[in-house]
């Protein structure tokens, strides 16, 4: 039986169906790679006082008492069992009461003193902790592999992710049956022998047994170490192959010219480049001049001047006869980018009316889905004919009917909104693959860069241009400072009176809406908002209601207040944004549509309402919209949560530092990797199992080197069929299709 054998062949329809439905497991390899989440050990009780409320748990506990009564209303009995984590004879500190309806089995087996595993959802009833949908298994039944009692006492008990429908021990039994019947000794090992020997890792078959049926804690560790390395190796080999493929590609060299648009642009620049901009600029310039496609990720905190670096690269390409495309995550941003590029180019902009003048000139075209038909047709034509040097747009640029005359460079702003596939589509729009520059303001730790963006080289802008004003951030807790609610609008008024502008950010658009991920529908934030649900039942502040309230607000009479959100018609959005940029609007009430890139130097105050609903990096991005000019910026994080609510830690963290890198580390600590490596980010749909992007930096770095070596020697992985298969399995989004081929 090989890896792809369906589970029902061994387990029968019922159990196999349940494994598929509850855990998404189809094949025996799926089941064997569904590793225990943790292990329990005899004598190590689960701490009952710290059980997570409203979650499914599997715990090891001792029965303290058991009693059965007859129900009055209908026929049947209730068996109440009290379990505890305290040792035999010791004082009972915390306990859980479980009620079984007609629980014949429970009544028989759960005698006082007995040790058992219990599973269910943690709840409370009548002031007592309870488990709903309870299920249990006696400890001695759970551990079936030990030969004798002495060995059994030391056996770690695997605990799998479980639900009310599928207990941990059902999974454990299924695994045992598969291990008995599948001949895993004959399976090919994805880790090549020499690497396994060098790293002293157990072989595949042995490791399956050790991770699922360990006879000691050491075995668990050893097996987990192996699978962690395996995971890193599969991922890194996939990336190394991708890199090897791109290295084969031939791109058009775009060396630029001495007296072209770039030179003219630099001469008219009103400021000097930062050292980082110069360094990265040279890096890009060199790579654009080669006949290999550049594949580069440019990281830099909000306001570090990435767009300027990108623009200079575009000019070099244009000077070499090519076109450049800039992709922005939203229409608002695309329009803003086009506008600010035209402004930055100044007299170098060719506006179509003047025709070709003496010196170099550059034409900038906006191409978005919401352009009026005639304008859109013209933009398409300009892109196709080469009249447009720079084409700015959203993912609409990816649609089939957009063609370029000679696309030399693709710049993607805010990488985390675009997946690998979308990058590929754009790159396929040129005869030779264009050079690619991806910009992100979210600082990405090294290992994440190696994992998620492993096929890109990285450049960093690590300083802000001189003369940037500092941003001060305060947490405004309305519970402890109710008077601040009125004070907020007073503060907004003061800014407006001083001729400055204010952003007010709300977590959603209108009443009845859920949390808005409001940026035109293409949202997939690398560091998005945390899962909601911790703010209690309070109605969240919405843009629509807030606009009304502020217009009626006494303190804001005579102040021009407008709203901006993703459900507005695109023309209205652009008009409002332009009016705000021009200073014709004092206060802009909006959702996170303004999160990235929007640049209004005169905006000095940002009020974020229900700020606890946003993630750390999102808050950091948002506040980067103020303090962009000479004037210092202030950001107020308004919350209605109690001072000791855990979500307020995030707010405190954001208020404590403006260092984006520090914050992103903090952010990673607070969230699970699964959220970071969404399917589209990692290039496949799988998320990581054992590998932890931050903690396992060493493993990832090691696997990256090994993968590089493997691929260099054997690009097709002909000598490593199991590794090749593991990669396909990992990358293949349609597992079903894969199964049919396999
Ligand atoms: P980012 O895209 O990294 O957030 P931008 O490229 O939009 O940053 O730059 C933010 C602002 O700083 C823009 O108004 C830009 O013109 C300005 N800027 C860029 N580089 C410099 C520099 N070296 N000195 C002064 N201002 C700069
Ligand atoms: Mg930017």
XYZ file of C-alpha atoms and ligand atoms in Angstrom:
770
model
C 0.000 0.000 0.000
C 1.478 3.310 -0.945
C 1.058 6.816 0.452
C -1.877 7.668 -1.751
C -4.044 4.774 -0.665
C -7.350 6.141 0.489
C -8.098 5.842 4.146
C -11.326 3.885 3.694
C -9.362 0.963 2.306
C -7.958 0.375 5.775
C -10.379 2.110 8.092
C -13.731 1.598 6.451
C -16.163 4.213 5.224
C -17.374 5.553 8.544
C -14.091 6.454 10.208
C -12.476 7.505 6.933
C -15.456 9.755 6.232
C -15.184 11.324 9.644
C -11.443 11.931 9.219
C -12.061 13.578 5.881
C -14.939 15.683 7.104
C -13.392 16.821 10.370
C -9.720 17.011 9.528
C -9.579 17.017 5.728
C -7.545 13.807 5.606
C -7.901 11.636 2.513
C -4.934 9.336 2.187
C -2.942 7.257 4.596
C -0.034 9.646 4.183
C -2.369 12.508 5.166
C -3.234 10.674 8.341
C 0.351 9.816 9.197
C 1.384 13.425 8.651
C -1.375 14.664 10.884
C 0.904 14.859 13.876
C -0.130 14.963 17.521
C -0.469 18.496 18.807
C 1.110 17.543 22.069
C 1.614 14.644 24.445
C 0.238 13.880 27.852
C 2.034 11.859 30.447
C 0.813 9.848 33.339
C 1.257 11.916 36.456
C 1.232 15.142 34.490
C -2.302 16.307 34.768
C -3.754 18.942 32.533
C -4.141 22.108 34.532
C -7.845 22.549 34.873
C -7.763 26.113 36.129
C -6.165 27.281 32.884
C -8.421 25.493 30.401
C -9.396 27.709 27.481
C -13.064 28.583 27.651
C -15.305 27.540 24.770
C -12.660 25.401 23.101
C -12.430 21.679 22.453
C -9.927 20.148 24.807
C -8.505 16.747 25.581
C -7.380 16.433 29.173
C -5.941 13.844 31.504
C -7.697 13.867 34.861
C -8.719 11.768 37.849
C -12.282 10.929 38.792
C -13.167 12.347 42.215
C -16.776 11.333 42.471
C -19.580 9.875 40.457
C -23.300 9.798 41.097
C -26.311 8.831 39.064
C -29.833 10.162 39.349
C -33.060 9.496 37.514
C -34.563 12.296 35.482
C -38.058 13.287 36.453
C -39.367 14.828 33.276
C -38.441 12.075 30.897
C -37.119 8.600 31.104
C -33.433 8.133 31.626
C -30.596 8.891 33.974
C -27.925 11.488 34.422
C -24.502 10.484 35.645
C -22.559 13.382 37.152
C -18.845 12.838 37.262
C -16.453 15.263 38.916
C -12.873 15.125 37.713
C -9.793 16.931 38.961
C -6.169 17.495 38.199
C -5.027 17.024 41.781
C -3.062 14.014 42.844
C -4.551 11.100 44.677
C -5.245 12.010 48.267
C -4.247 15.643 47.788
C -6.603 18.580 48.196
C -8.948 19.203 45.270
C -8.243 22.691 44.006
C -10.029 22.840 40.713
C -12.448 20.430 39.184
C -14.726 19.918 36.220
C -18.218 18.505 36.421
C -19.351 16.382 33.504
C -22.886 15.146 32.993
C -23.588 12.082 30.897
C -27.157 11.422 29.805
C -27.934 7.739 29.982
C -24.227 7.247 30.406
C -24.128 3.584 31.146
C -20.512 3.334 30.200
C -19.565 6.361 32.257
C -21.373 5.012 35.264
C -19.583 1.689 35.001
C -16.096 2.828 34.215
C -15.615 6.232 35.793
C -15.205 5.086 39.376
C -13.521 7.428 41.886
C -9.748 7.270 41.594
C -9.724 6.197 37.950
C -7.472 8.047 35.477
C -8.924 8.864 32.084
C -8.674 11.139 29.100
C -11.660 13.394 28.679
C -12.623 15.423 25.699
C -15.269 18.057 25.172
C -15.838 21.754 24.945
C -15.084 23.815 28.036
C -18.100 25.647 29.396
C -19.625 26.521 32.703
C -22.912 25.734 34.365
C -24.133 26.849 37.761
C -20.741 28.298 38.620
C -18.956 25.052 37.813
C -16.618 24.267 34.908
C -18.145 21.687 32.587
C -17.429 19.802 29.402
C -20.149 19.697 26.800
C -20.332 16.805 24.345
C -18.179 14.844 26.754
C -16.350 11.723 25.798
C -13.699 9.756 27.617
C -11.384 6.816 27.538
C -9.667 5.118 30.450
C -5.989 5.739 30.432
C -5.112 2.089 30.192
C -7.318 1.704 27.159
C -5.751 4.737 25.546
C -2.274 3.327 25.698
C -2.343 0.128 23.756
C 1.184 -0.261 22.548
C 3.041 -0.967 25.747
C 4.048 -4.513 26.484
C 4.071 -4.284 30.219
C 2.734 -2.078 32.943
C 6.085 -0.567 33.881
C 6.718 0.611 30.328
C 3.156 1.791 30.075
C 3.605 4.136 32.991
C 6.162 6.086 30.990
C 4.367 6.212 27.666
C 3.566 9.669 26.377
C -0.021 9.809 25.158
C -0.453 11.623 21.868
C -3.163 14.250 21.714
C -4.525 15.118 18.274
C -6.657 18.031 17.207
C -10.106 16.837 18.003
C -13.696 17.926 17.799
C -16.868 16.739 19.430
C -17.396 14.406 16.474
C -13.921 12.969 16.349
C -11.982 12.371 19.516
C -8.239 12.356 19.850
C -8.248 8.653 20.651
C -10.266 7.773 17.579
C -7.539 9.409 15.540
C -4.950 7.552 17.581
C -6.590 4.212 16.870
C -6.903 4.980 13.179
C -3.202 5.801 13.084
C -2.394 2.528 14.842
C -4.376 0.537 12.274
C -2.690 2.321 9.398
C 0.761 1.797 10.889
C -0.025 -1.889 11.280
C -1.224 -2.406 7.746
C 0.573 0.106 5.560
C 4.015 -1.039 4.710
C 5.739 2.243 5.493
C 9.165 0.563 5.506
C 9.005 0.490 1.747
C 7.975 4.073 1.260
C 10.559 6.364 -0.262
C 11.926 8.925 2.141
C 11.695 12.553 0.978
C 14.877 13.309 2.883
C 17.884 11.990 0.939
C 19.892 9.443 2.865
C 23.084 11.494 3.128
C 21.230 14.416 4.654
C 19.459 12.172 7.097
C 22.737 10.650 8.155
C 24.426 14.006 8.485
C 21.589 15.376 10.598
C 21.228 12.100 12.531
C 17.516 11.938 11.805
C 15.359 8.819 12.036
C 14.115 7.266 8.801
C 10.584 7.892 7.586
C 8.937 4.723 8.808
C 10.686 4.800 12.146
C 9.805 8.448 12.587
C 6.113 7.808 11.935
C 6.100 5.313 14.770
C 8.038 7.547 17.083
C 5.836 10.544 16.565
C 2.549 8.654 16.842
C 3.478 5.885 19.254
C 6.431 7.145 21.235
C 7.833 4.986 23.971
C 9.674 7.905 25.497
C 9.627 11.683 25.415
C 12.977 11.645 23.638
C 11.371 9.829 20.720
C 8.751 12.523 20.340
C 11.439 15.164 20.139
C 13.596 13.206 17.753
C 10.730 12.470 15.384
C 9.463 16.024 15.489
C 12.942 17.245 14.695
C 12.948 15.065 11.604
C 9.574 16.166 10.304
C 10.395 19.780 10.979
C 13.505 19.476 8.852
C 11.549 17.559 6.213
C 8.998 20.320 6.022
C 11.676 22.966 5.679
C 13.474 20.926 3.030
C 10.359 20.366 0.920
C 9.480 24.033 1.067
C 12.990 25.229 0.342
C 13.527 22.751 -2.480
C 10.340 23.982 -4.113
C 11.648 27.527 -3.818
C 15.127 26.575 -5.010
C 13.642 25.001 -8.128
C 11.664 28.121 -8.743
C 14.798 30.201 -8.404
C 16.682 27.848 -10.716
C 13.954 28.202 -13.312
C 13.983 31.983 -13.157
C 17.767 32.007 -13.358
C 17.440 30.254 -16.711
C 15.160 32.939 -17.995
C 16.525 35.598 -20.246
C 15.352 39.145 -19.822
C 15.977 42.198 -21.925
C 18.839 44.196 -20.516
C 17.811 47.749 -19.599
C 21.043 49.597 -18.901
C 19.626 53.111 -19.297
C 21.384 56.030 -20.958
C 23.560 58.830 -19.658
C 21.426 61.789 -20.667
C 17.945 60.344 -20.392
C 14.911 60.894 -18.196
C 16.626 59.491 -15.116
C 19.478 61.947 -15.309
C 17.084 64.828 -15.877
C 14.920 63.612 -13.013
C 17.823 63.408 -10.570
C 18.897 66.908 -11.546
C 15.526 68.397 -10.671
C 14.992 66.428 -7.437
C 14.384 68.916 -4.596
C 16.141 66.761 -2.025
C 19.100 64.433 -1.815
C 18.641 60.692 -1.743
C 19.217 58.931 1.536
C 22.225 56.633 1.705
C 19.861 53.649 1.578
C 18.071 54.955 -1.487
C 21.399 55.414 -3.217
C 22.624 51.952 -2.281
C 19.434 50.174 -3.308
C 19.198 52.338 -6.404
C 22.621 51.140 -7.537
C 21.680 47.550 -6.776
C 18.580 47.814 -8.951
C 20.385 49.679 -11.680
C 22.996 46.956 -11.961
C 20.427 44.180 -12.092
C 18.263 45.899 -14.675
C 21.316 46.116 -16.895
C 21.834 42.353 -16.928
C 20.001 39.912 -19.162
C 18.594 37.985 -16.203
C 15.246 39.031 -14.847
C 15.554 40.910 -11.596
C 13.369 39.454 -8.823
C 13.650 41.713 -5.859
C 11.728 42.509 -2.711
C 12.182 46.056 -1.430
C 11.363 46.452 2.223
C 11.177 49.762 3.951
C 9.078 51.243 6.649
C 6.217 53.546 5.783
C 7.632 56.791 4.397
C 11.134 55.480 3.804
C 10.965 56.518 0.160
C 10.416 53.229 -1.649
C 8.230 54.729 -4.339
C 10.987 57.111 -5.281
C 13.462 54.256 -5.610
C 10.967 52.379 -7.778
C 10.352 55.418 -9.939
C 14.059 55.831 -10.623
C 14.241 52.168 -11.685
C 11.270 52.736 -13.983
C 13.007 55.703 -15.571
C 16.085 53.629 -16.308
C 13.901 51.065 -18.059
C 12.060 53.770 -19.984
C 15.371 55.296 -21.024
C 16.208 51.868 -22.437
C 13.069 51.819 -24.549
C 10.869 49.731 -22.279
C 7.661 50.315 -20.350
C 7.006 49.980 -16.640
C 3.860 48.839 -14.851
C 3.009 49.701 -11.269
C 0.444 47.577 -9.461
C -1.295 48.991 -6.417
C -3.612 47.106 -4.100
C -6.601 49.443 -4.471
C -8.024 51.837 -7.013
C -7.643 54.741 -4.613
C -3.976 53.955 -4.292
C -3.456 53.438 -7.991
C -4.969 56.855 -8.689
C -2.836 58.374 -5.953
C 0.293 56.742 -7.291
C -0.353 57.972 -10.830
C -1.026 61.434 -9.514
C 2.022 61.605 -7.278
C 4.295 60.150 -9.955
C 3.146 62.844 -12.363
C 3.728 65.450 -9.681
C 7.157 64.083 -8.818
C 8.153 63.950 -12.479
C 7.117 67.587 -12.801
C 8.205 69.042 -16.131
C 9.338 65.629 -17.294
C 5.731 64.523 -17.627
C 4.455 64.301 -21.161
C 0.818 65.247 -21.047
C -0.073 64.316 -24.588
C -0.977 67.809 -25.763
C 2.514 69.141 -26.166
C 3.835 66.224 -28.168
C 7.446 65.261 -28.008
C 9.514 68.233 -26.859
C 13.267 68.685 -26.766
C 14.325 66.795 -23.675
C 13.263 63.423 -22.395
C 9.612 63.094 -21.453
C 7.635 60.400 -19.709
C 3.959 59.605 -20.020
C 2.016 58.191 -17.103
C -1.236 56.317 -17.713
C -3.780 55.225 -15.161
C -5.567 52.018 -16.097
C -8.207 50.786 -13.669
C -11.428 48.852 -13.975
C -13.542 51.841 -13.071
C -12.360 54.241 -15.787
C -15.079 55.444 -18.147
C -15.125 53.284 -21.277
C -13.512 55.824 -23.595
C -10.706 56.619 -21.176
C -10.155 52.974 -20.545
C -9.975 52.176 -24.228
C -7.446 54.952 -24.697
C -5.375 53.680 -21.776
C -5.398 50.156 -23.191
C -4.321 51.522 -26.528
C -1.505 53.540 -24.986
C -0.224 50.500 -23.122
C -0.348 48.355 -26.260
C 1.212 50.931 -28.563
C 3.966 51.869 -26.159
C 2.761 55.466 -25.887
C 2.375 54.913 -22.179
C 5.758 54.704 -20.501
C 4.381 54.041 -17.043
C 1.070 52.245 -16.601
C -0.381 52.411 -13.107
C -3.269 50.193 -12.108
C -4.713 47.612 -9.796
C -4.992 43.913 -10.449
C -7.126 44.964 -13.434
C -3.742 45.153 -15.170
C -3.689 41.384 -14.887
C -6.745 40.862 -17.076
C -6.266 39.288 -20.477
C -7.138 42.287 -22.568
C -4.255 44.361 -21.232
C -1.204 44.124 -23.446
C 2.043 46.040 -23.461
C 4.259 47.075 -26.319
C 7.442 46.245 -24.439
C 7.009 45.653 -20.738
C 10.407 45.904 -19.082
C 9.664 46.293 -15.389
C 6.809 45.389 -13.097
C 6.627 47.097 -9.736
C 4.200 45.678 -7.190
C 3.334 47.937 -4.297
C 2.521 46.253 -1.017
C 3.378 42.684 -1.838
C 1.170 41.101 0.744
C -1.901 41.860 -1.284
C -0.654 39.938 -4.284
C -0.041 36.237 -4.561
C 2.668 34.390 -6.390
C 0.298 33.447 -9.212
C -0.623 37.034 -9.880
C 3.005 37.960 -10.131
C 3.406 35.230 -12.695
C 0.495 36.409 -14.796
C 1.947 39.883 -15.008
C 5.349 38.599 -15.853
C 3.894 36.548 -18.663
C 2.680 39.737 -20.311
C 6.019 40.376 -21.937
C 7.873 38.378 -24.594
C 10.842 38.072 -22.326
C 10.040 38.037 -18.611
C 10.165 41.592 -17.295
C 12.197 42.610 -14.299
C 10.226 42.535 -11.083
C 10.362 44.773 -8.043
C 8.065 44.125 -5.120
C 7.705 46.763 -2.433
C 6.445 46.166 1.063
C 6.137 48.447 4.052
C 5.550 45.585 6.427
C 8.960 44.672 7.715
C 9.420 41.000 7.159
C 11.686 38.984 9.424
C 14.472 37.166 7.634
C 12.971 33.710 7.945
C 9.601 34.814 6.696
C 11.342 36.368 3.754
C 13.131 33.067 3.157
C 9.937 31.076 3.435
C 7.220 33.149 1.894
C 9.284 35.165 -0.514
C 12.008 32.596 -0.952
C 12.217 33.194 -4.671
C 13.011 36.879 -4.285
C 16.213 38.645 -3.320
C 15.767 41.277 -0.655
C 16.767 44.927 -0.338
C 16.071 47.054 2.680
C 15.637 50.809 3.141
C 16.438 51.110 6.805
C 16.302 54.837 7.382
C 13.749 57.565 6.895
C 14.577 60.712 4.909
C 15.746 63.633 7.051
C 13.251 66.113 8.315
C 10.557 63.571 9.057
C 8.538 64.568 12.052
C 7.987 62.112 14.855
C 4.597 60.502 15.450
C 3.298 60.413 18.993
C 0.832 57.650 19.751
C -1.501 57.495 22.725
C -3.967 54.887 23.841
C -7.267 56.541 24.755
C -9.245 54.210 26.988
C -12.808 55.464 27.135
C -13.651 53.222 30.083
C -11.226 54.985 32.367
C -11.454 58.388 30.613
C -15.044 58.834 29.483
C -14.517 62.564 29.060
C -12.100 61.920 26.235
C -14.935 61.098 23.879
C -15.876 64.781 23.641
C -12.237 65.820 23.827
C -11.455 63.855 20.660
C -13.680 66.062 18.519
C -12.309 69.137 20.220
C -8.815 68.016 19.219
C -9.969 67.472 15.644
C -11.412 70.979 15.612
C -8.108 72.446 16.858
C -6.234 70.798 13.992
C -8.750 72.035 11.437
C -8.578 75.552 12.866
C -4.817 75.466 12.524
C -5.272 74.594 8.834
C -4.329 70.953 9.242
C -6.197 67.763 8.478
C -7.503 64.785 10.366
C -8.161 61.136 9.628
C -10.794 59.271 11.595
C -10.610 55.540 11.040
C -13.457 53.136 11.808
C -13.368 49.336 11.773
C -16.411 48.982 9.513
C -18.571 50.779 7.004
C -22.172 50.762 8.131
C -24.530 49.377 10.664
C -24.955 45.653 10.646
C -21.708 45.171 8.755
C -19.138 42.882 10.122
C -15.525 43.907 10.373
C -14.604 45.607 7.152
C -11.672 44.309 5.222
C -12.362 47.183 3.051
C -9.981 47.706 0.246
C -11.828 46.760 -2.862
C -12.021 43.065 -2.352
C -8.476 41.891 -2.976
C -7.579 41.717 0.648
C -5.159 39.185 1.908
C -3.138 41.000 4.466
C 0.063 39.356 5.522
C -0.547 40.780 8.921
C -4.238 41.435 8.929
C -6.594 42.262 11.729
C -6.774 39.685 14.456
C -9.758 37.409 14.484
C -12.541 39.376 16.068
C -14.819 38.281 18.805
C -12.975 39.552 21.832
C -14.551 42.954 22.142
C -17.822 41.890 23.637
C -21.172 42.581 22.124
C -20.667 46.286 21.622
C -21.689 47.568 18.222
C -18.576 48.633 16.338
C -18.184 52.149 15.074
C -19.003 52.461 11.374
C -18.061 55.113 8.846
C -21.627 55.898 7.820
C -22.919 56.485 11.334
C -19.797 58.345 12.356
C -20.085 60.747 9.426
C -23.590 61.683 10.535
C -22.572 62.012 14.161
C -19.601 64.216 13.364
C -21.576 66.487 11.082
C -24.011 66.990 13.948
C -21.224 67.395 16.500
C -21.218 70.862 18.067
C -17.439 71.064 18.247
C -17.130 70.431 14.518
C -19.564 72.977 13.120
C -18.043 74.691 10.108
C -15.472 71.926 9.688
C -15.644 70.060 6.381
C -16.159 66.354 7.069
C -16.328 63.686 4.350
C -16.387 59.897 4.282
C -14.374 57.370 2.318
C -14.955 53.630 2.097
C -14.832 50.755 -0.324
C -18.538 50.603 -1.084
C -18.583 54.081 -2.600
C -18.569 54.339 -6.401
C -14.956 54.600 -7.571
C -15.416 58.137 -8.948
C -16.697 59.311 -5.567
C -13.765 57.669 -3.858
C -11.230 59.319 -6.131
C -12.992 62.665 -5.874
C -13.082 62.581 -2.079
C -9.471 61.499 -1.855
C -8.397 64.197 -4.254
C -10.374 66.804 -2.302
C -8.710 65.687 0.909
C -5.284 65.773 -0.710
C -6.020 69.295 -1.972
C -6.992 70.458 1.508
C -10.640 70.974 0.635
C -11.741 68.482 3.260
C -10.648 68.888 6.881
C -11.747 65.626 8.411
C -11.852 62.334 6.538
C -13.844 59.523 8.129
C -12.820 56.255 6.567
C -12.177 52.559 6.817
C -8.750 51.079 6.289
C -8.848 52.032 2.598
C -6.293 54.625 3.598
C -4.074 52.002 5.162
C -1.360 51.933 2.577
C 0.463 54.559 0.630
C -1.913 57.499 0.821
C 0.235 60.599 1.120
C -1.177 63.866 2.478
C 1.622 65.711 4.270
C -0.779 68.229 5.814
C -2.593 65.549 7.820
C -1.406 65.674 11.403
C -3.952 63.841 13.507
C -5.318 60.335 13.198
C -8.034 59.030 15.468
C -8.526 55.265 15.246
C -11.839 54.203 16.742
C -12.212 50.749 18.283
C -8.499 50.470 17.644
C -8.453 47.128 19.456
C -10.098 45.662 16.365
C -6.978 46.164 14.276
C -3.764 44.190 14.215
C -0.442 45.618 15.281
C 1.010 46.055 11.834
C -2.210 47.444 10.506
C -2.202 50.126 13.175
C 1.411 50.886 12.378
C 0.607 51.252 8.687
C -2.385 53.406 9.417
C -0.563 55.875 11.603
C 2.142 56.188 8.967
C -0.376 58.384 7.132
C 0.257 61.253 9.548
C 3.495 63.075 10.260
C 4.534 62.808 6.625
C 5.372 66.479 6.261
C 7.260 68.894 8.462
C 4.518 68.842 11.067
C 4.609 66.324 13.890
C 1.853 63.727 13.817
C -0.385 62.407 16.554
C -2.213 59.129 16.567
C -4.922 58.342 19.096
C -5.849 54.701 19.567
C -9.345 54.832 20.980
C -10.734 51.784 22.738
C -13.804 50.890 24.758
C -12.177 47.851 26.298
C -11.397 47.573 29.986
C -7.831 48.593 30.866
C -6.832 45.018 31.680
C -8.319 43.448 28.547
C -5.642 41.357 26.764
C -6.284 43.079 23.418
C -5.066 46.304 24.923
C -1.550 44.855 24.975
C -1.439 45.313 21.241
C -2.388 48.942 21.549
C 0.214 49.492 24.225
C 2.833 47.883 21.991
C 1.989 50.194 19.105
C 2.048 53.234 21.365
C 5.404 52.200 22.806
C 7.479 52.195 19.620
C 7.503 53.430 16.049
C 10.011 50.784 15.014
C 8.143 48.726 12.445
C 10.518 45.801 12.677
C 10.129 45.490 16.420
C 6.376 45.636 16.009
C 6.265 42.950 13.383
C 8.223 40.635 15.673
C 5.751 41.424 18.424
C 2.934 40.740 16.015
C 4.334 37.369 15.018
C 4.592 36.366 18.624
C 0.915 37.074 19.103
C -0.395 35.181 16.115
C -0.087 31.771 14.595
C 1.958 31.014 11.535
C -1.058 29.669 9.729
C -2.290 33.209 9.435
C 0.979 34.338 7.972
C 1.483 31.616 5.444
C -1.892 31.667 3.801
C -2.155 29.394 0.812
C -1.585 32.147 -1.664
C 1.454 33.366 0.195
C 3.268 30.089 0.395
C 2.570 29.168 -3.200
C 0.431 26.199 -2.294
C -2.550 25.651 -0.160
C -0.813 23.838 2.620
C 0.175 25.619 5.741
C 3.034 24.636 7.911
C 2.645 21.777 10.330
C 5.572 21.631 12.689
C 7.751 24.374 11.341
C 7.594 27.693 13.147
C 8.835 30.565 11.085
C 10.407 32.508 13.915
C 11.665 29.793 16.253
C 12.966 27.543 13.498
C 15.154 30.054 11.746
C 18.173 27.715 11.996
C 16.356 24.765 10.451
C 14.998 26.893 7.642
C 18.393 28.386 6.874
C 20.021 24.954 6.893
C 17.348 23.431 4.673
C 17.713 26.352 2.301
C 21.399 25.583 1.794
C 20.743 21.876 1.405
C 17.953 22.521 -1.073
C 20.174 24.804 -3.085
C 22.771 22.045 -3.314
C 20.257 19.338 -4.214
C 18.738 21.407 -6.988
C 22.115 22.490 -8.338
C 23.164 18.848 -8.718
C 19.844 17.482 -9.871
C 17.499 20.203 -11.134
C 14.756 17.763 -12.126
C 15.119 15.856 -8.838
C 15.311 12.668 -10.899
C 17.277 10.982 -8.166
C 14.841 12.104 -5.467
C 11.384 10.912 -6.483
C 9.987 11.049 -2.962
C 11.119 14.618 -2.457
C 9.705 15.558 -5.844
C 6.418 13.972 -4.932
C 6.328 15.726 -1.582
C 6.797 19.044 -3.355
C 4.033 18.334 -5.844
C 1.785 17.329 -3.020
C 2.635 20.503 -1.193
C 2.197 22.819 -4.141
C -0.737 21.159 -5.789
C -3.854 23.087 -4.950
C -6.127 20.347 -6.238
C -5.277 17.340 -4.203
C -8.006 15.302 -5.865
C -6.450 15.739 -9.272
C -3.132 14.773 -7.810
C -4.568 11.601 -6.377
C -5.868 10.489 -9.720
C -2.491 10.902 -11.289
C -0.621 9.341 -8.397
P 7.113 54.901 0.945
O 6.521 54.475 -0.352
O 8.327 54.118 1.320
O 6.113 54.937 2.054
P 7.450 57.339 -0.427
O 8.341 56.920 -1.537
O 6.008 57.466 -0.722
O 7.634 56.362 0.795
O 8.029 58.668 0.191
C 7.310 59.392 1.133
C 7.565 60.848 0.919
O 8.929 61.168 1.161
C 7.247 61.311 -0.462
O 6.572 62.542 -0.389
C 8.623 61.454 -1.112
O 8.625 62.451 -2.108
C 9.478 61.858 0.067
N 10.878 61.460 -0.062
C 11.341 60.331 -0.645
N 12.692 60.285 -0.571
C 13.095 61.416 0.065
C 14.372 61.945 0.453
N 15.513 61.305 0.185
N 14.382 63.113 1.119
C 13.245 63.759 1.391
N 12.019 63.328 1.051
C 11.919 62.155 0.408
Mg 4.413 53.917 -0.644
